[in-house]
Coordinates of C-alpha atoms in Angstrom, one line a residue:
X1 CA 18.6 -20.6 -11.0
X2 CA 20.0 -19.8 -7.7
X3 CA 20.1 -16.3 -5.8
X4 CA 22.2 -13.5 -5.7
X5 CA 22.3 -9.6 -4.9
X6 CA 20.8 -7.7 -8.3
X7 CA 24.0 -7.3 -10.7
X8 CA 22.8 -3.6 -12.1
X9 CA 23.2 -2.3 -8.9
X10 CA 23.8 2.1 -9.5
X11 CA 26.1 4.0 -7.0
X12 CA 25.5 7.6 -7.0
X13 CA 29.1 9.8 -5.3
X14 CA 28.2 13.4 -4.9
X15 CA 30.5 15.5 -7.6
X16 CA 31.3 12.6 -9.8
X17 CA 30.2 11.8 -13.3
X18 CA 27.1 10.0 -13.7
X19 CA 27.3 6.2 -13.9
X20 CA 27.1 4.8 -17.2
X21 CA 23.6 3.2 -18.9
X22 CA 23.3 -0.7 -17.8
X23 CA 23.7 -2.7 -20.2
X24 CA 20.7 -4.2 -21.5
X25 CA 20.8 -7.5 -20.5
X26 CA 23.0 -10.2 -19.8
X27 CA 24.2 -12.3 -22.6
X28 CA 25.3 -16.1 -21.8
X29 CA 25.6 -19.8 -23.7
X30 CA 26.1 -22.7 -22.8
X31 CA 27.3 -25.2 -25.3
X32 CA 27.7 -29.1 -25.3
X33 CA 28.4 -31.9 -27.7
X34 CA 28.5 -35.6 -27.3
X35 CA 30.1 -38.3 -29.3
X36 CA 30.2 -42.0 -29.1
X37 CA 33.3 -43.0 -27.4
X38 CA 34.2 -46.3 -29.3
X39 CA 33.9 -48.3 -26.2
X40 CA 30.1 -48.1 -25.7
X41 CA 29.6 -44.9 -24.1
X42 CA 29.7 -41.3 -25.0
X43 CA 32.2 -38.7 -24.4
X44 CA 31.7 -34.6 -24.1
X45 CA 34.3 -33.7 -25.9
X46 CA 32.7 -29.4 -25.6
X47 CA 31.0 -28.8 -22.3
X48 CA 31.2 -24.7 -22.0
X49 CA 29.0 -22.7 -19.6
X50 CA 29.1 -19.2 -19.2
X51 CA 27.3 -17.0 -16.3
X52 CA 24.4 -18.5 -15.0
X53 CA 24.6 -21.1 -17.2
X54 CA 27.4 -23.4 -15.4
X55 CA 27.4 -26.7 -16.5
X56 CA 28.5 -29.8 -14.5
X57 CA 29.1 -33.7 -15.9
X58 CA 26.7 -36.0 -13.6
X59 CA 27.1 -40.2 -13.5
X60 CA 25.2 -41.9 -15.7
X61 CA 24.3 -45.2 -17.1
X62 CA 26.2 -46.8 -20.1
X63 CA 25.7 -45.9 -22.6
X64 CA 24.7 -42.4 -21.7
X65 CA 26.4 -39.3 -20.8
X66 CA 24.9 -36.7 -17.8
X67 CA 25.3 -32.8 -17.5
X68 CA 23.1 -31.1 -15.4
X69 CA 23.2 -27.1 -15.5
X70 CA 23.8 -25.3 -12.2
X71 CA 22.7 -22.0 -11.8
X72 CA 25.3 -19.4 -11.0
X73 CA 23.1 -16.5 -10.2
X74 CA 19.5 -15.2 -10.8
X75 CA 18.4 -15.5 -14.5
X76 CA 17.0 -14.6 -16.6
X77 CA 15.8 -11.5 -15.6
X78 CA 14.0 -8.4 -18.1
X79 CA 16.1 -8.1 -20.4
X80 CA 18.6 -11.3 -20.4
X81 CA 19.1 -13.3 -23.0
X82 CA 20.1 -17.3 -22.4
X83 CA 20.9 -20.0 -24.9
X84 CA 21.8 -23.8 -24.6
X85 CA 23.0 -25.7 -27.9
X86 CA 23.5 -29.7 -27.3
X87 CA 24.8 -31.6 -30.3
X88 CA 24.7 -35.2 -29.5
X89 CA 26.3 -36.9 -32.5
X90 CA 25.9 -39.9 -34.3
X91 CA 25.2 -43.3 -32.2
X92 CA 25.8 -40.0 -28.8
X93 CA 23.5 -40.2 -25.8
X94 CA 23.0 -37.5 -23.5
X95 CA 20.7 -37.1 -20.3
X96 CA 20.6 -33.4 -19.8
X97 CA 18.8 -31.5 -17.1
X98 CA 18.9 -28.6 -14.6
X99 CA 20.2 -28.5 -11.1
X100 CA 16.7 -26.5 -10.0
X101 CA 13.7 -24.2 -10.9
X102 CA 14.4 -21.7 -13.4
X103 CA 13.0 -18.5 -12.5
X104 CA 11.7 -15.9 -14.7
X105 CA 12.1 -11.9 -12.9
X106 CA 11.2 -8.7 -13.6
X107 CA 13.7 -6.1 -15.6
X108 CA 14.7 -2.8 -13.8
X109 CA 13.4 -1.5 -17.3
X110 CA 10.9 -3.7 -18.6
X111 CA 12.4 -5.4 -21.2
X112 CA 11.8 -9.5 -22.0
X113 CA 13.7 -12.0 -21.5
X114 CA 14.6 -14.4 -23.8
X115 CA 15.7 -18.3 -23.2
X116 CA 16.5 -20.4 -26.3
X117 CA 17.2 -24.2 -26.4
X118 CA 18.5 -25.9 -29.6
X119 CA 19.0 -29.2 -29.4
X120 CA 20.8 -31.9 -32.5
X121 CA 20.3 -35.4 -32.6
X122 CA 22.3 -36.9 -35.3
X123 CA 21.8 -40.6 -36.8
X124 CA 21.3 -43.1 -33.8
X125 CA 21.7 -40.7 -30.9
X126 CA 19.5 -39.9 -28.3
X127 CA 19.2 -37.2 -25.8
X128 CA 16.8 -36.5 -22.6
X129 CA 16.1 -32.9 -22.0
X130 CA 13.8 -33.2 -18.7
X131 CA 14.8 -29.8 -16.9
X132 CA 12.9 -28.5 -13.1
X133 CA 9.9 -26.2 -13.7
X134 CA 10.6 -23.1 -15.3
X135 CA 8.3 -20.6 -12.7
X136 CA 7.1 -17.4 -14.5
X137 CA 7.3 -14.8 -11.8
X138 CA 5.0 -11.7 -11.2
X139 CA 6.0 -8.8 -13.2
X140 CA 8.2 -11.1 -15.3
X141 CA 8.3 -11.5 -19.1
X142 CA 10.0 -14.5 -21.0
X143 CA 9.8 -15.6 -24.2
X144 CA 10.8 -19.5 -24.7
X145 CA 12.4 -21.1 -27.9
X146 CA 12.8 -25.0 -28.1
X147 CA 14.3 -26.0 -31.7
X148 CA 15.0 -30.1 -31.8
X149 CA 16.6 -31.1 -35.3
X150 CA 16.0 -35.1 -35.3
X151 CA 17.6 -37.5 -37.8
X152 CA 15.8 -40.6 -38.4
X153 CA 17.0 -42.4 -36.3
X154 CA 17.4 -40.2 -33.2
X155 CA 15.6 -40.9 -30.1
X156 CA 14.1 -37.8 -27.9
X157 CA 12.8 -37.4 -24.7
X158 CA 11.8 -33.8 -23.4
X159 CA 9.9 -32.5 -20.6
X160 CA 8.3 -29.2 -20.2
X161 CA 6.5 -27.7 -17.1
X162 CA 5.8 -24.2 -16.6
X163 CA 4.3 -22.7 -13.1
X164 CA 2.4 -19.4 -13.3
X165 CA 3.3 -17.3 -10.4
X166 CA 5.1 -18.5 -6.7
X167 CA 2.8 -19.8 -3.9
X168 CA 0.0 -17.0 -3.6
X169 CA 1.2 -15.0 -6.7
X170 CA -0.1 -13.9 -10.2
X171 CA 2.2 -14.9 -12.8
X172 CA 4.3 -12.7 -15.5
X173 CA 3.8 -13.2 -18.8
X174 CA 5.1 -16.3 -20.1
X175 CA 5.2 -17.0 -24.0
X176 CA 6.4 -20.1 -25.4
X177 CA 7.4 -21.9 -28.8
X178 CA 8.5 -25.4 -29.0
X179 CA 9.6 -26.6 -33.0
X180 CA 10.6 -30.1 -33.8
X181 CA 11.8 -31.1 -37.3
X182 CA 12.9 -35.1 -38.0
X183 CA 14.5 -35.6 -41.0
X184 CA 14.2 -32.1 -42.1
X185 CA 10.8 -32.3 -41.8
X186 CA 8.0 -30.5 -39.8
X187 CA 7.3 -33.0 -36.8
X188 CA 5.9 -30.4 -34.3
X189 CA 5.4 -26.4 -33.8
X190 CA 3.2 -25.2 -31.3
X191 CA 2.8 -21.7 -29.6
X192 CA 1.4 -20.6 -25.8
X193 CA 1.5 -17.8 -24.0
X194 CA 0.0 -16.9 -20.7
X195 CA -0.4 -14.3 -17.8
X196 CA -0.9 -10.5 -18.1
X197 CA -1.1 -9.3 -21.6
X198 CA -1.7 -12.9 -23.2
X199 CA -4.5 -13.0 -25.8
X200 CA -7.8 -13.7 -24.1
X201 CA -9.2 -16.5 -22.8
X202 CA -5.6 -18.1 -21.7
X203 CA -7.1 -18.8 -18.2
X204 CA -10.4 -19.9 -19.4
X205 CA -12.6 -22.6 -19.4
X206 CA -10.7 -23.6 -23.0
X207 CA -7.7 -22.5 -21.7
X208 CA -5.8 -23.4 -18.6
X209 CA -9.5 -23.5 -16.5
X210 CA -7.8 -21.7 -13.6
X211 CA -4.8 -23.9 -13.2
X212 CA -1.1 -23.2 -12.0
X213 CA 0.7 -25.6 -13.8
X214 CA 0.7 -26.7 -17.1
X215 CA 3.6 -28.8 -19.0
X216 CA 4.0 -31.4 -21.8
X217 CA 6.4 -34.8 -22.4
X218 CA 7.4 -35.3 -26.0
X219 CA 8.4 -38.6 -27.3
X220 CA 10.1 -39.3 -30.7
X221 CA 11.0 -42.9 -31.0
X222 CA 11.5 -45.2 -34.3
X223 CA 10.0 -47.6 -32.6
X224 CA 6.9 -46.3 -33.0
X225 CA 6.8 -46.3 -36.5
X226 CA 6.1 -50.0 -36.3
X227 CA 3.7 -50.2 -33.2
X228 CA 2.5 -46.6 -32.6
X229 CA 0.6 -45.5 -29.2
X230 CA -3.1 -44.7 -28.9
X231 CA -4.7 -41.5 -28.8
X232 CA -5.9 -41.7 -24.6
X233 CA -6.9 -39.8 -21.5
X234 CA -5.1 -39.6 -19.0
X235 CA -7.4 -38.6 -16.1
X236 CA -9.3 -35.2 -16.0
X237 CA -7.1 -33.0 -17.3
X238 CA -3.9 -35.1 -19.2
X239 CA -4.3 -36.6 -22.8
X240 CA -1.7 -38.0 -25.1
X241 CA -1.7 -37.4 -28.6
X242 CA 0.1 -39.5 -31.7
X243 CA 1.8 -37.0 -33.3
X244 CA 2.0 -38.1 -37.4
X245 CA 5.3 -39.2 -37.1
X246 CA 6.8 -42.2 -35.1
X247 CA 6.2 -39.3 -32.0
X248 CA 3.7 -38.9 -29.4
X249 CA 2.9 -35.9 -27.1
X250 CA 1.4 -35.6 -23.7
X251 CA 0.0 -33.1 -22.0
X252 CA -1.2 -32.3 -18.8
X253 CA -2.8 -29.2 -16.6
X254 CA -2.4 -29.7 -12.6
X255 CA -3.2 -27.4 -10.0
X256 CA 0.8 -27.6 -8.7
X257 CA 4.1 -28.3 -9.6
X258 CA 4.0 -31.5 -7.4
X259 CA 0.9 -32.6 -9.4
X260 CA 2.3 -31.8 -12.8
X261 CA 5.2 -34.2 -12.3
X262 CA 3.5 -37.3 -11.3
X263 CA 1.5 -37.2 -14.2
X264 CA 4.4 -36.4 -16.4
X265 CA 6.0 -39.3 -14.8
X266 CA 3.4 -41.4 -15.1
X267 CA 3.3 -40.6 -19.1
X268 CA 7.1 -41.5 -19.1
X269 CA 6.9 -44.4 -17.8
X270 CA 4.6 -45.4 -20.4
X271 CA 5.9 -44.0 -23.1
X272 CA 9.8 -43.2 -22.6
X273 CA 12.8 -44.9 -21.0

C-alpha cells in the first residue's frame, strides 16, 4: 500500500539515554457504513480511515456507493495489525476496493502481521469487496481474516487473489481464513496457508503444483436459490463449486497476477454483476 522510509527508524546520540522499545506494531481501522438514502442511492454516513488505511469515496452507479482505500504508507509489516469493518445497511449498496497491491513485509523483529476484514450486509443490501492482489513478500508473515455476516437477502460479491513472492522471489508465509455466515448460519469457512513454514505439501502436486498465484470469487445471490449454477471447470486449473446455499465459489491457480484476474473476470462475468 504505497512506499515510505521504515517508521521504527532508531537514532543512537553518544551520552544520551537509550531510545525507548518500538512499539510492537502499528495499530489502524478503517470503518465504513452505508445506508439507503431515500432517493435511490446510498449514502456513507461513517467513512473513517486511520494510517495506512485512508479511505476515499469514488463515483459510482445508482444505486451504489464507491470507496476505494488508498494506502498511506507501507503496511502491514511484522508486527502490524489492520482492520476494515463495512456495514452496508438494509436495502445499502457498496462497491468497495483498494487503490493497489497490498504488500505483506518483514518485521524488524519477527512478529506476524495480522489483516482482518469484517464485512455486514443487512436485509436487501449488497456490497462488492474486489480489492488488488494482496502479494506475500519474502521474509513476510500475515495472517488473513475475512468474516461476511449475510442476511437473507443480501447480495455479495468478493474477490480474493494472493501472489507468493515479487517477480523472481520466494514468498513469506501467508495464512489465510475466509468465514461466511447467511442468516446466522454457516455458509462457508475455509483455511490456507502457504510459503515457508506451511504444513507440507502446500506447493505440491495437490497443492498449488508450483504456481504463483492463487485466488477465489465468491458469489452469494438469492437468486440462486431458484436457478442455482452448475458444478464446472473452468480450464486447467479453475473450477466453480455450488456452495449449499443460494452461493457459488470459484477458484482458480495461475502462474501470474495478470493470469489470475482474467479468469476471475471471466468467472464474474458469469456469475456476478
Amino acid at each position: 500500500m504505497g512506499a515510505r522510509a521504515d517508521r521504527r527508524l532508531d537514532r543512537t546520540v553518544t551520552g544520551a539515554a537509550p531510545a525507548p522499545a518500538p512499539a510492537a506494531g502499528l495499530r489502524a481501522t478503517a470503518r465504513i457504513r452505508a445506508a439507503a438514502d431515500g432517493r435511490g442511492g446510498t449514502a456513507l454516513p461513517l467513512l473513517a480511515g486511520e494510517g495506512p488505511l485512508a479511505l476515499r469515496r469514488t463515483r459510482a452507479t445508482r444505486p451504489e456507493a464507491g470507496v476505494v482505500l488508498v494506502g498511506a504508507m507501507s503496511a502491514p509489516l511484522g508486527g502490524d495489525h489492520l482492520t476494515v469493518e463495512a456495514v452496508a445497511g438494509p436495502g445499502a449498496h457498496l462497491a468497495l476496493g483498494s487503490a493497489a497491491a497490498t504488500l505483506a513485509l518483514p518485521g524488524r523483529g519477527g512478529e506476524p502481521a495480522r489483516y482482518d476484514v469484517s464485512l455486514t450486509l443487512e436485509e436487501g443490501a449488497s456490497v462488492r469487496w474486489l480489492p488488488e492482489p494482496l502479494v506475500s513478500v519474502r521474509g513476510s508473515d500475515l495472517r488473513v481474516r475475512t468474516r461476511v455476516r449475510l442476511a437473507p437477502t443480501a447480495r455479495l460479491l468478493l474477490r480474493e487473489e494472493q501472489v507468493l513472492g515479487r517477480s523472481g522471489e520466494a514468498p513469506g508465509l501467508l495464512r489465510s481464513r475466509l468465514g461466511v455466515t447467511r442468516d446466522g448460519r454457516p455458509l462457508l469457512d475455509q483455511e490456507l496457508a502457504c510459503g515457508p513454514g506451511a504444513p507440507g505439501g502446500w506447493d505440491g502436486p495437490a497443492g498449488l503444483a508450483g504456481h504463483r498465484a492463487l485466488g477465489q470469487l465468491l458469489v452469494v445471490d438469492p437468486a440462486f436459490a431458484g436457478a442455482p449454477p452448475a458444478a464446472a471447470v473452468l480450464g486447467e486449473f479453475a473450477a466453480v463449486t455450488p456452495l449449499a446455499g443460494p452461493a457459488v465459489l470459484v477458484t482458480a491457480l495461475a502462474p501470474d497476477a495478470l493470469r489470475l484476474r482474467e479468469l476471475l473476470d471471466s468467472a464474474r462475468a458469469t456469475y456476478g454483476w
